[in-house]
PDB file of C-alpha atoms in Angstrom:
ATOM      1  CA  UNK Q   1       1.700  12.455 -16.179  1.00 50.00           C
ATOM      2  CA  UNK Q   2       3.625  14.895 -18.596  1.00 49.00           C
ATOM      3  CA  UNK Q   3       1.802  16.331 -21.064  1.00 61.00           C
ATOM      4  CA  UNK Q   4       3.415  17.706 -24.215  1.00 66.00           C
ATOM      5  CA  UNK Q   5       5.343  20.547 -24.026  1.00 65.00           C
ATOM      6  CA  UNK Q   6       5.840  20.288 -20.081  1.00 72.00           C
ATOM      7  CA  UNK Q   7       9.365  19.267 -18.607  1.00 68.00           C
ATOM      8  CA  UNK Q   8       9.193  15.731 -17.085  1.00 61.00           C
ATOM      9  CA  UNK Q   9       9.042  15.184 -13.315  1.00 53.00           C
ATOM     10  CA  UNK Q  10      12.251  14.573 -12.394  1.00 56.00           C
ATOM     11  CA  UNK Q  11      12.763  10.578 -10.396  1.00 51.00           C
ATOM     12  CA  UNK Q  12      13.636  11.543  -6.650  1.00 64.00           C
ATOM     13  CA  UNK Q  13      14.638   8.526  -5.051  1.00 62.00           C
ATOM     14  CA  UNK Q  14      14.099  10.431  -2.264  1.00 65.00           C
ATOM     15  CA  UNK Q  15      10.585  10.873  -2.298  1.00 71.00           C
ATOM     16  CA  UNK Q  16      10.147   6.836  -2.067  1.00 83.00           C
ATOM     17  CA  UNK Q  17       8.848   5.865   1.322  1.00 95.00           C
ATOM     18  CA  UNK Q  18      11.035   3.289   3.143  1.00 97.00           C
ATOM     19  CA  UNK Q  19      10.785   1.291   5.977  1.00 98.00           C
ATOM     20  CA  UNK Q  20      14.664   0.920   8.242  1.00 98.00           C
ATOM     21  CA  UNK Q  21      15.720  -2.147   8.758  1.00 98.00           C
ATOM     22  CA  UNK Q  22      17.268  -2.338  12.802  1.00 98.00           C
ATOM     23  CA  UNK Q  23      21.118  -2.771  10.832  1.00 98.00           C
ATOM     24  CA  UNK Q  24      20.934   0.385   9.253  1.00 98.00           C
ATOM     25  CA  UNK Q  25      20.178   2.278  12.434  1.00 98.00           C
ATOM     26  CA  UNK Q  26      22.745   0.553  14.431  1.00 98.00           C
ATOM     27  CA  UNK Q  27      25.362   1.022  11.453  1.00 98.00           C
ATOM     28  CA  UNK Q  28      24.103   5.173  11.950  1.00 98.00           C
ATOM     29  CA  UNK Q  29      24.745   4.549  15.810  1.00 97.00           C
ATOM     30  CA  UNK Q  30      28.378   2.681  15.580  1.00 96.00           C
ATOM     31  CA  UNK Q  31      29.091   5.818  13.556  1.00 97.00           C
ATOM     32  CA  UNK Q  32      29.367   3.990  10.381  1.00 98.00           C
ATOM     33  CA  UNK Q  33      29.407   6.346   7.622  1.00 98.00           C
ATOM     34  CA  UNK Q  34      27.798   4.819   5.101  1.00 98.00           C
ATOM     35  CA  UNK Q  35      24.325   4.354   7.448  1.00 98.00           C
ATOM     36  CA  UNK Q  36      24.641   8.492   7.967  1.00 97.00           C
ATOM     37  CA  UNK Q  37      24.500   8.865   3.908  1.00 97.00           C
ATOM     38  CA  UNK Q  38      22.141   6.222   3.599  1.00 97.00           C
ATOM     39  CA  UNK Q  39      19.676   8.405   6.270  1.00 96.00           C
ATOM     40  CA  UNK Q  40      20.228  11.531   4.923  1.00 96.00           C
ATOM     41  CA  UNK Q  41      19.012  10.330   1.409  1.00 95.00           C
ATOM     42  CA  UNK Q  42      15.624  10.073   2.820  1.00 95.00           C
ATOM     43  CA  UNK Q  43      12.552  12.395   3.695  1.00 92.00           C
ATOM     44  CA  UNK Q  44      10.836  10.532   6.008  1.00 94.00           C
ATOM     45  CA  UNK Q  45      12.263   6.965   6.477  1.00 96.00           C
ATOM     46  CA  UNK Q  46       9.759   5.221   9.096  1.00 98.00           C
ATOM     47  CA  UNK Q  47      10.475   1.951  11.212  1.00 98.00           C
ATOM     48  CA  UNK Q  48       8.767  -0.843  12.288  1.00 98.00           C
ATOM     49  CA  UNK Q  49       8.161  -1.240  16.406  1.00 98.00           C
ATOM     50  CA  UNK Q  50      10.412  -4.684  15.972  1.00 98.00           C
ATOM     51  CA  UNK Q  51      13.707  -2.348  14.421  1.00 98.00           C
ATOM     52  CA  UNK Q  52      12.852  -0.067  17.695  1.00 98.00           C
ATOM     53  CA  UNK Q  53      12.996  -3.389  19.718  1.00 98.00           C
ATOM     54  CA  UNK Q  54      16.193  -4.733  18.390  1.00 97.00           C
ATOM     55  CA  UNK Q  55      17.694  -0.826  18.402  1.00 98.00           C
ATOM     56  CA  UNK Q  56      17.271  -0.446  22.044  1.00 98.00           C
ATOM     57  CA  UNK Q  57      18.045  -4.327  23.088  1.00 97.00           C
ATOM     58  CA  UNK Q  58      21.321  -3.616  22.450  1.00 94.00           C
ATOM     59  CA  UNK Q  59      21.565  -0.305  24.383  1.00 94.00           C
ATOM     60  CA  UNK Q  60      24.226  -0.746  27.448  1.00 94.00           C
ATOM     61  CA  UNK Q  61      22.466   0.866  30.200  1.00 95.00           C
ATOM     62  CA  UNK Q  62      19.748   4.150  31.116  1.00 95.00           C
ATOM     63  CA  UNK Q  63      21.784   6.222  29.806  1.00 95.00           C
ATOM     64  CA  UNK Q  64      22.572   4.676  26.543  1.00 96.00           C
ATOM     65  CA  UNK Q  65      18.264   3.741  26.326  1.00 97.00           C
ATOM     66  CA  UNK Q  66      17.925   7.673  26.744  1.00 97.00           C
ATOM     67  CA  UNK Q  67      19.938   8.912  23.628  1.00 97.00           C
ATOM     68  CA  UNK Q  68      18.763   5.856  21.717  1.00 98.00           C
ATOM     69  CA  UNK Q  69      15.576   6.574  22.683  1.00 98.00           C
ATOM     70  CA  UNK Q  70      15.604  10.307  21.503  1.00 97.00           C
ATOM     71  CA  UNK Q  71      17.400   9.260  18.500  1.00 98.00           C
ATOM     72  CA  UNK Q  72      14.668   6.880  17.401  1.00 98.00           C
ATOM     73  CA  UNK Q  73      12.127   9.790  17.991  1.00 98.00           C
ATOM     74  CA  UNK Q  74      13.238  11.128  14.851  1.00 96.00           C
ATOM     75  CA  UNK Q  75      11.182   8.162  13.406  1.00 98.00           C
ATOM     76  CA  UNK Q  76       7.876   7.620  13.057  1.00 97.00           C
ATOM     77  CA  UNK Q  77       7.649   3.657  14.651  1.00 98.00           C
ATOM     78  CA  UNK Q  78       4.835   1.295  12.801  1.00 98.00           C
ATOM     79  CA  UNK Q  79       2.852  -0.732  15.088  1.00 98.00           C
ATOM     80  CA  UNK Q  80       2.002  -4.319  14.511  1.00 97.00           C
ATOM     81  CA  UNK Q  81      -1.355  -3.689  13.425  1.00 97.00           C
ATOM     82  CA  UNK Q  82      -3.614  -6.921  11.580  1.00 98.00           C
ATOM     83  CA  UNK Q  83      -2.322  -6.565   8.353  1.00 98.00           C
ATOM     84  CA  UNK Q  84       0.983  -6.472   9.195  1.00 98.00           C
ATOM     85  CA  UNK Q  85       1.015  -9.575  11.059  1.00 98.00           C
ATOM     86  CA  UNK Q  86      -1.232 -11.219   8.111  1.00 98.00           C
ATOM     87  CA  UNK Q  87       1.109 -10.540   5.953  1.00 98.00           C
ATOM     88  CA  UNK Q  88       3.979 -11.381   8.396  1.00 98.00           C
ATOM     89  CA  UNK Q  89       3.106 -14.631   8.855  1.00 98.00           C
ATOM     90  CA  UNK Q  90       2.516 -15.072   4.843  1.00 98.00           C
ATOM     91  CA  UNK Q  91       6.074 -13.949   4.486  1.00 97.00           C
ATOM     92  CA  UNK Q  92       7.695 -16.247   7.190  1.00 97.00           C
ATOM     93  CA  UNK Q  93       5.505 -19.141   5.191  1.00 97.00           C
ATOM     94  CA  UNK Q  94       6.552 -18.576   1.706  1.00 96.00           C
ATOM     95  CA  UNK Q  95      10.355 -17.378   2.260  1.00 95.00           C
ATOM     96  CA  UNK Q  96      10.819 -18.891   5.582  1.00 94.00           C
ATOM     97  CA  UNK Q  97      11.855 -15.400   7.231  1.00 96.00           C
ATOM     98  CA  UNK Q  98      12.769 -15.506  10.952  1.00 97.00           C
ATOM     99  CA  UNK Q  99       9.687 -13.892  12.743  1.00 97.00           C
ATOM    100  CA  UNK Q 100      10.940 -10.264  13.251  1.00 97.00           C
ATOM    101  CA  UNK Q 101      12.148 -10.262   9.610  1.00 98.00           C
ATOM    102  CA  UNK Q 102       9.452 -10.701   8.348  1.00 98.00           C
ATOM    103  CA  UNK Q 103       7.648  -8.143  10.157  1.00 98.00           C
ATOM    104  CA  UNK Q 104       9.897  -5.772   9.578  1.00 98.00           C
ATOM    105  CA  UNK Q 105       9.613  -7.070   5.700  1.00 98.00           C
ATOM    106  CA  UNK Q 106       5.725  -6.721   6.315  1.00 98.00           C
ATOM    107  CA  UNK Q 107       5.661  -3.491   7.597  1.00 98.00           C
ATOM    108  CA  UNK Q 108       7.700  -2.158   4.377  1.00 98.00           C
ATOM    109  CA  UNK Q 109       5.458  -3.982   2.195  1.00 97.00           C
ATOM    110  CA  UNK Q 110       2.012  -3.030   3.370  1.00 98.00           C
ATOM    111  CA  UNK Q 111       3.343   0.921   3.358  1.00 97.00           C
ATOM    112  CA  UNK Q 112       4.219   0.242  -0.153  1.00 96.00           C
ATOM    113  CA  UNK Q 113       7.769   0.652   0.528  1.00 97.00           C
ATOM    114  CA  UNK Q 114      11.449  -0.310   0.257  1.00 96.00           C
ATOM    115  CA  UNK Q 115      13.218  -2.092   2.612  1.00 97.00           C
ATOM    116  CA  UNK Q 116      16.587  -0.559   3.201  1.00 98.00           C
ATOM    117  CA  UNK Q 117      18.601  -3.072   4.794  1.00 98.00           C
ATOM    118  CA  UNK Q 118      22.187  -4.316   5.027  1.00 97.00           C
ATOM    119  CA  UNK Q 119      20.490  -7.991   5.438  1.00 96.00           C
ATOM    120  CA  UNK Q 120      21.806 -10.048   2.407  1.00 95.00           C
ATOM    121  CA  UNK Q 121      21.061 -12.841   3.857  1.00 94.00           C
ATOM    122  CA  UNK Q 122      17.532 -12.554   4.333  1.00 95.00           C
ATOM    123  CA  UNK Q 123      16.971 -10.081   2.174  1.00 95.00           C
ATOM    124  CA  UNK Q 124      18.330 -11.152  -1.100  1.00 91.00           C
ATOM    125  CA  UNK Q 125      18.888  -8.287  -3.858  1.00 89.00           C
ATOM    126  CA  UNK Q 126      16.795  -9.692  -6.299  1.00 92.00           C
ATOM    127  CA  UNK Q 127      13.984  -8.835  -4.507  1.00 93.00           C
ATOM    128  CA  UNK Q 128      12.815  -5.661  -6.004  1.00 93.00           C
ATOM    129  CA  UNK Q 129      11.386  -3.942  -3.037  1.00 95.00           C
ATOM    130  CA  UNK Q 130      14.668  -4.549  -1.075  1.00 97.00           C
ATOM    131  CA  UNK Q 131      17.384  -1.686  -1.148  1.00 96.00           C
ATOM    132  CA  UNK Q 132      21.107  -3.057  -0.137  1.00 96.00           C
ATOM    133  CA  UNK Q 133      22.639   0.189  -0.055  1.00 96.00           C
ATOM    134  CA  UNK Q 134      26.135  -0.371   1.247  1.00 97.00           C
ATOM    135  CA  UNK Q 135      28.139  -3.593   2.305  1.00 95.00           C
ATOM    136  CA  UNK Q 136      30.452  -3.944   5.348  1.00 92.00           C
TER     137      UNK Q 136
END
C-alpha cells in the first residue's frame, strides 16, 4: 500500500510468478526468438514435471537428453503433488482439457500463477490467468 506522500510501487510484470507451458520451451530450443524474449522477461519462471516430460520426449538421442536436460535445470520442475492433481482433474471436468493440459494448467493455478503458453487452442485468451505472449 502507498501511503500519501510516498511514490507508488511501480507494476513489474516481472515479478509475477509463472508456470512454462512445454511450447514455450521448445519455441526457446528451435531458437525461436520470440520464446528467448518471452524467458528473459521473467525472474523465476517454474515448470510443471509434465512440460519437463513433453521437453525431453522430443529430444533425438543422449546427447540431445543431456543439453536438454541441463537446460531445464535452469527451472525449478513442480511435482504432481495432491492438489495439483485435484485440481487437474477439476479442470479436465469443467473445460474438458486433455490430461497433461490440465496439469500443467493446475500447476499454474495452485502457485497462483500465469500460464505462459503459445496454446490458443486450449488455452483461450480470455482466460485471465493465461498469458499468449507471441503467435507463430
Amino acid at each position: 500500500m502507498t501511503r500519501v506522500g510516498e511514490a507508488p510501487v511501480p507494476y513489474d510484470p516481472a515479478a509475477l510468478p509463472v508456470v512454462l507451458d512445454s511450447v514455450i520451451l521448445i519455441d526457446y530450443l528451435n531458437g525461436i526468438p520470440h520464446a528467448k524474449a518471452e524467458l528473459a522477461r521473467h525472474r523465476a519462471p517454474v515448470i510443471s514435471i509434465i512440460t519437463r516430460m513433453e521437453v525431453l520426449v522430443g529430444c533425438a538421442d543422449a546427447s540431445e537428453v543431456s543439453v536438454v536436460e541441463g537446460f531445464l535445470a535452469g527451472f525449478t520442475t513442480i511435482p504432481l503433488e495432491g492438489a495439483i492433481a485435484a485440481e487437474a482433474v477439476r479442470l479436465r471436468r469443467d473445460r474438458r482439457l486433455r490430461l497433461p493440459d490440465a496439469v500443467i494448467y493446475a500447476t499454474a493455478r495452485c502457485r497462483s500463477a500465469v500460464l505462459v503458453t503459445r496454446n490458443e487452442r486450449d488455452f483461450p485468451t480470455a482466460w485471465p490467468d493465461v498469458r499468449i505472449p507471441y503467435r507463430i
